[in-house]
Short mmCIF file of C-alpha atoms in Angstrom, two decimals:
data_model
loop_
_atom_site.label_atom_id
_atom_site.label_comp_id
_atom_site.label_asym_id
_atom_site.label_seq_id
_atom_site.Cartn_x
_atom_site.Cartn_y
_atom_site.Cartn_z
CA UNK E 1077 233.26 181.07 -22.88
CA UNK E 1078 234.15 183.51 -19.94
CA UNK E 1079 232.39 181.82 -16.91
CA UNK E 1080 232.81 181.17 -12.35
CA UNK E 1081 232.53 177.89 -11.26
CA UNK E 1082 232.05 176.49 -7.66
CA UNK E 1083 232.59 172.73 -7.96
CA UNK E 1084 231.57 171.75 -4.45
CA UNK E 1085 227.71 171.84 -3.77
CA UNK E 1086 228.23 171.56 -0.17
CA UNK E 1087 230.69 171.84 2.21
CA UNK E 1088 230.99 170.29 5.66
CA UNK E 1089 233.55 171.58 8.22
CA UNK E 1090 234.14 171.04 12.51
CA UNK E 1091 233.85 174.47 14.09
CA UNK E 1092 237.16 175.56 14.87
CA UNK E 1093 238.95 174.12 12.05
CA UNK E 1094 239.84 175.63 8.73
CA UNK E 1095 237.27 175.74 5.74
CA UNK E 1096 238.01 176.82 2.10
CA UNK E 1097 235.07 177.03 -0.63
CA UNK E 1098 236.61 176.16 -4.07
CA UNK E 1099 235.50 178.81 -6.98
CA UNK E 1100 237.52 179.04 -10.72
CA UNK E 1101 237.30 181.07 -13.06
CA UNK E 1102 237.76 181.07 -17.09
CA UNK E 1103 237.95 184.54 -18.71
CA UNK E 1104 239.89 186.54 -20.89
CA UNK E 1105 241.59 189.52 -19.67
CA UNK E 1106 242.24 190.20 -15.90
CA UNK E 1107 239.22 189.24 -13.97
CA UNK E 1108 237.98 191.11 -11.31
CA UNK E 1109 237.01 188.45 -8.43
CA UNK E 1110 234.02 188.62 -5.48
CA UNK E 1111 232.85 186.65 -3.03
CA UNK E 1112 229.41 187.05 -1.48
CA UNK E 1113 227.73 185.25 1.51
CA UNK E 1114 223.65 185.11 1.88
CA UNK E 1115 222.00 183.76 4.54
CA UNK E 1116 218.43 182.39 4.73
CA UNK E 1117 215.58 184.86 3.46
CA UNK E 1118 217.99 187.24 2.78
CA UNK E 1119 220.01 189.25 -0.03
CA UNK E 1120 223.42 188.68 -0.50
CA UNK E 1121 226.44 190.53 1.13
CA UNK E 1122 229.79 191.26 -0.10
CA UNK E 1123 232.49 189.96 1.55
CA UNK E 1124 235.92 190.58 -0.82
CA UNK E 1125 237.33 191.34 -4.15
CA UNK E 1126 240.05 190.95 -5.89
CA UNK E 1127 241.13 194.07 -8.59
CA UNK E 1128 244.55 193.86 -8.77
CA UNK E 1129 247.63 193.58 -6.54
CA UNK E 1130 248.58 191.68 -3.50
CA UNK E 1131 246.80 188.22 -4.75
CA UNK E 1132 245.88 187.52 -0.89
CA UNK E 1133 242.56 189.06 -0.27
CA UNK E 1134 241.41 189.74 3.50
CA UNK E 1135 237.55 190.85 3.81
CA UNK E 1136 234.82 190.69 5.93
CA UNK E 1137 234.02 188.34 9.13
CA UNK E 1138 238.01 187.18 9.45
CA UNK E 1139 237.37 185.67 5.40
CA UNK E 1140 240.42 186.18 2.72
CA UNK E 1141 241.06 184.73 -0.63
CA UNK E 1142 244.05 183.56 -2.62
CA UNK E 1143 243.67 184.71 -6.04
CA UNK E 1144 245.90 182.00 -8.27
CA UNK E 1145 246.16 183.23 -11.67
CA UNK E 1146 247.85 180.33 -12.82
CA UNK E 1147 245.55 177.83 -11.50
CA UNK E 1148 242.80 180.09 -12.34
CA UNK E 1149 241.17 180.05 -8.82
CA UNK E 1150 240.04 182.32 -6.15
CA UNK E 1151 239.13 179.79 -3.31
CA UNK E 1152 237.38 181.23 0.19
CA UNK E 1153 239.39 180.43 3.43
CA UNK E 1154 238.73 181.04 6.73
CA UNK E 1155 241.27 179.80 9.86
CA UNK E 1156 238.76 178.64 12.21
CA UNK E 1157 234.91 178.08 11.09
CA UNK E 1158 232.38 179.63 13.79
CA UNK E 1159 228.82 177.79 13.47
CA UNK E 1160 227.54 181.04 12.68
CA UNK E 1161 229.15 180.96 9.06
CA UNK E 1162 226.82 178.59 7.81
CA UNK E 1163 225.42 179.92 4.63
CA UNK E 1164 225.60 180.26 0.90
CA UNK E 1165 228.63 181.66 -0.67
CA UNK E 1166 228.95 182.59 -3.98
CA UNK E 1167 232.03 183.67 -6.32
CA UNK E 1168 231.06 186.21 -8.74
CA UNK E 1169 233.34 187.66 -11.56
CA UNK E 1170 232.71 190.77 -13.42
CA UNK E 1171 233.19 190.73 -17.32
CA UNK E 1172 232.74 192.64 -20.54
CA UNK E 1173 229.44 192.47 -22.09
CA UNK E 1174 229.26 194.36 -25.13
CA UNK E 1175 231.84 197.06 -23.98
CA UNK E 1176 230.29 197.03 -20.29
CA UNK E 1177 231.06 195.22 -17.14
CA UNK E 1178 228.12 192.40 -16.21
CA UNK E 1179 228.70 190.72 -12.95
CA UNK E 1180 228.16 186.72 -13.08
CA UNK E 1181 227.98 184.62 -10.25
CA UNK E 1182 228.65 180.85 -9.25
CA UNK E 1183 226.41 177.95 -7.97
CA UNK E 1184 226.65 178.62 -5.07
CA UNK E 1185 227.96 176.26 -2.23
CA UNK E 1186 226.16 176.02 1.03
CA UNK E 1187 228.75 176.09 3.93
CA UNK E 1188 227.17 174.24 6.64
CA UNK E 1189 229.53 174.07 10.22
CA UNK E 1190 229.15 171.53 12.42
CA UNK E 1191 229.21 172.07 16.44
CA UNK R 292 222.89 205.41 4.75
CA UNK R 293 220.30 203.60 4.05
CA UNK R 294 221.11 200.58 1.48
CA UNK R 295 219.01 199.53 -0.98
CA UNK R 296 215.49 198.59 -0.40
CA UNK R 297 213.27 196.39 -2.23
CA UNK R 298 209.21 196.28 -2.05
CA UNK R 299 207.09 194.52 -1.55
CA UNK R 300 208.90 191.60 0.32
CA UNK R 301 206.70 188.95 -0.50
CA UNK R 302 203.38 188.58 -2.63
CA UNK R 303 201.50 185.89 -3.94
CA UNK R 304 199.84 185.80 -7.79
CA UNK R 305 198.10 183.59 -9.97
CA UNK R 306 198.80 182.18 -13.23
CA UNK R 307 198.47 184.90 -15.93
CA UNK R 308 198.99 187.88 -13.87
CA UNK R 309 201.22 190.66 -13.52
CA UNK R 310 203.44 191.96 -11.10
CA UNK R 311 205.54 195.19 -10.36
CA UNK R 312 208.33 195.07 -7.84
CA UNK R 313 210.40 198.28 -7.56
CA UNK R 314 213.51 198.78 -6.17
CA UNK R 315 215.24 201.83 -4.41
CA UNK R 316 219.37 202.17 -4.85
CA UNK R 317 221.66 203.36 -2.66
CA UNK R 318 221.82 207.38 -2.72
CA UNK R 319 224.74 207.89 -5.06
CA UNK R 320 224.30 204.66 -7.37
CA UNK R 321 223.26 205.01 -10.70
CA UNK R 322 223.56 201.28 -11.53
CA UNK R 323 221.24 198.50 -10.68
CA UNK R 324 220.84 195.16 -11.81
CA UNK R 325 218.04 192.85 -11.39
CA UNK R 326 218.58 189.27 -10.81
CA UNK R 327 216.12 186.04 -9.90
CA UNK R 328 217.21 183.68 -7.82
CA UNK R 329 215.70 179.71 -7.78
CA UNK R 330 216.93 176.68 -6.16
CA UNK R 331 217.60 174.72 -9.28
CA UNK R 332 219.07 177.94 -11.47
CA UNK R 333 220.93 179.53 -8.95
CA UNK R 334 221.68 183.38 -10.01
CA UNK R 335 220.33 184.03 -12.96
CA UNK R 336 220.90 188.16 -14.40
CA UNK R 337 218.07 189.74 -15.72
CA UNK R 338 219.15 193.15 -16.44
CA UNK R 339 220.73 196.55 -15.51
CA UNK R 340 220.10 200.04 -15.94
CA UNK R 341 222.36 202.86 -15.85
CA UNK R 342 221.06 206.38 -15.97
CA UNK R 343 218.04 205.17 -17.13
CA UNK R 344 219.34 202.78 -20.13
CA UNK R 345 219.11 199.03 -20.31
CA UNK R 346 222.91 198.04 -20.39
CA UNK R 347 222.44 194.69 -20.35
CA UNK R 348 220.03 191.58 -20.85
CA UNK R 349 219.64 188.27 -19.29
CA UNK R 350 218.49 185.50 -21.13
CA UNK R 351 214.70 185.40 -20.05
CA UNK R 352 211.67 185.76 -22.51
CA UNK R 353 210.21 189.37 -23.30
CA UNK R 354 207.23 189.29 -20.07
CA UNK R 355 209.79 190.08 -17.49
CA UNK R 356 210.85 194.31 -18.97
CA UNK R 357 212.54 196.87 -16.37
CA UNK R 358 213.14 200.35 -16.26
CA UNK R 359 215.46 202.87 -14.22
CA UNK R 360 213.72 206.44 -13.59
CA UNK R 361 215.74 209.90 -13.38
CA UNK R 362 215.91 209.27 -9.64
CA UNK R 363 218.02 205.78 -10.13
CA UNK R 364 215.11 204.13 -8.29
CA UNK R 365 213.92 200.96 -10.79
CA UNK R 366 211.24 198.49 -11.67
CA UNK R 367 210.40 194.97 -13.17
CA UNK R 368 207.80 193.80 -14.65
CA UNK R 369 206.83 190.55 -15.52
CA UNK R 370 203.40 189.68 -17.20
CA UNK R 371 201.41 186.68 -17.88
CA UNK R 372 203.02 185.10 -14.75
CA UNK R 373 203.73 180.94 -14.79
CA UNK R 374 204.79 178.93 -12.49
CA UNK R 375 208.00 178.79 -13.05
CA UNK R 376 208.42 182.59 -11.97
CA UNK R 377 208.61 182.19 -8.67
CA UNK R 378 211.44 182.69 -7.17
CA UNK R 379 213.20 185.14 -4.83
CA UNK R 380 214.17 188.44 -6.90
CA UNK R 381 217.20 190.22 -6.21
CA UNK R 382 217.90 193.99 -6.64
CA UNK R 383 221.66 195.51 -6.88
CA UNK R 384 223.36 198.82 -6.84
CA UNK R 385 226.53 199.81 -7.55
CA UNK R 386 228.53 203.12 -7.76
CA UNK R 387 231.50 201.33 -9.59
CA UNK R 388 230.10 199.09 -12.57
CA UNK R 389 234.02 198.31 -13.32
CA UNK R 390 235.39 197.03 -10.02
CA UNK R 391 232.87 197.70 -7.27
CA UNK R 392 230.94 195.40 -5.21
CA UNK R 393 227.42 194.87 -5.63
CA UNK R 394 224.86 195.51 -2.76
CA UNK R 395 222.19 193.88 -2.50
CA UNK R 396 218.14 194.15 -1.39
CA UNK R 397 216.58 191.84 0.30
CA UNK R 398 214.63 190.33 -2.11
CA UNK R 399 211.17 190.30 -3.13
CA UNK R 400 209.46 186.65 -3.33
CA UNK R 401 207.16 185.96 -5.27
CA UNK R 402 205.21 182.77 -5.61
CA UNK R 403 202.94 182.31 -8.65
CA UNK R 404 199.77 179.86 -7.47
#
């Protein structure tokens, strides 16, 4: 079955250091990749993709993404973690549902950065 | 440009009721996806329209319907509310249903009492 998965629930990281937020993927084809972020009481905002090409992804708020088609992952990294990037992320993939393109998302793992 | 707006923001219902909670795209998007959002379920899709056609369909029972009018702007329904319907309710547009990102609403929350 074509299918994201986040395994991590939670992830705790120092400010300053380096986070990464695990998300795999099993589909058939070439996926396309996303990551989104949400923050309390809100909807949730894009952040990068992956379509095709250079398999490092660089996006929004200093956030890029390794897309690893032989692992079949697409794992969130950040350098240094800022307090203020403490939210829920979720890795989405788009795939083919009856000849059209349904986006499905992860779990979600809450990010939480610690002062 | 204005992105994509969702109303109302938050109402409250009763068992057995019905709600309505609409949904306006970005100007240019013709796709828009609904999805519900609850702690233990995470994501869940609903559905999405594209120029006025249901595309696709979630796996929920037949009270929560949709539409998409000529104007891209959309609505869900969901009738003979339970409990287990609330939950925050997510709205999407897209321009590009084969590679582009999704954006998002706010979300309209709804907690059935």
């Amino acid at each position: 079955a074509q299918s994201v998965a986040q395994p991590e629930d939670q992830v705790n990281v120092a400010e300053g250091n380096p986070l990464t937020v695990k998300c795999t993927y099993s589909v058939s084809g070439n996926p396309y990749l996303f990551w989104y972020v949400q923050y309390p009481n809100r909807g949730l905002q894009f952040l990068l993709k992956y379509i095709t090409g250079d398999n490092l992804v660089k996006g929004s708020y200093g956030f890029e993404a390794e897309f690893n088609k032989s692992q079949t992952s697409f794992h969130l990294k950040k350098p240094s973690a800022l307090v203020s990037d403490s939210a829920l992320y979720f890795c989405a993939v788009r795939l083919n549902s009856g000849g059209y393109q349904k986006v499905t998302f992860g779990t979600g793992t809450k990010l939480q950065v610690i002062p | 440009k204005a992105g994509v707006t969702q109303t109302p923001r938050y109402l409250i219902k009763t068992r057995g009721q019905q709600v309505t909670l609409s949904c306006s795209p970005i100007s240019g998007h013709r796709s828009v996806s609904w999805y519900q959002q609850t702690p233990g379920q995470g994501l869940q899709f609903l559905f999405e329209y594209f120029s006025e056609t249901q595309r696709n369909k979630g796996n929920f029972p037949g009270r929560f319907s949709g539409r998409q009018f000529s104007n891209s702007r959309s609505e869900m329904n969901v009738s003979t509310l339970e409990l287990g319907d609330s939950a925050l309710y997510l709205c999407a547009s897209t321009r590009d249903t084969n590679t582009g990102e999704l954006f998002f609403g706010e979300g309209s929350r709804l907690t059935v009492l």
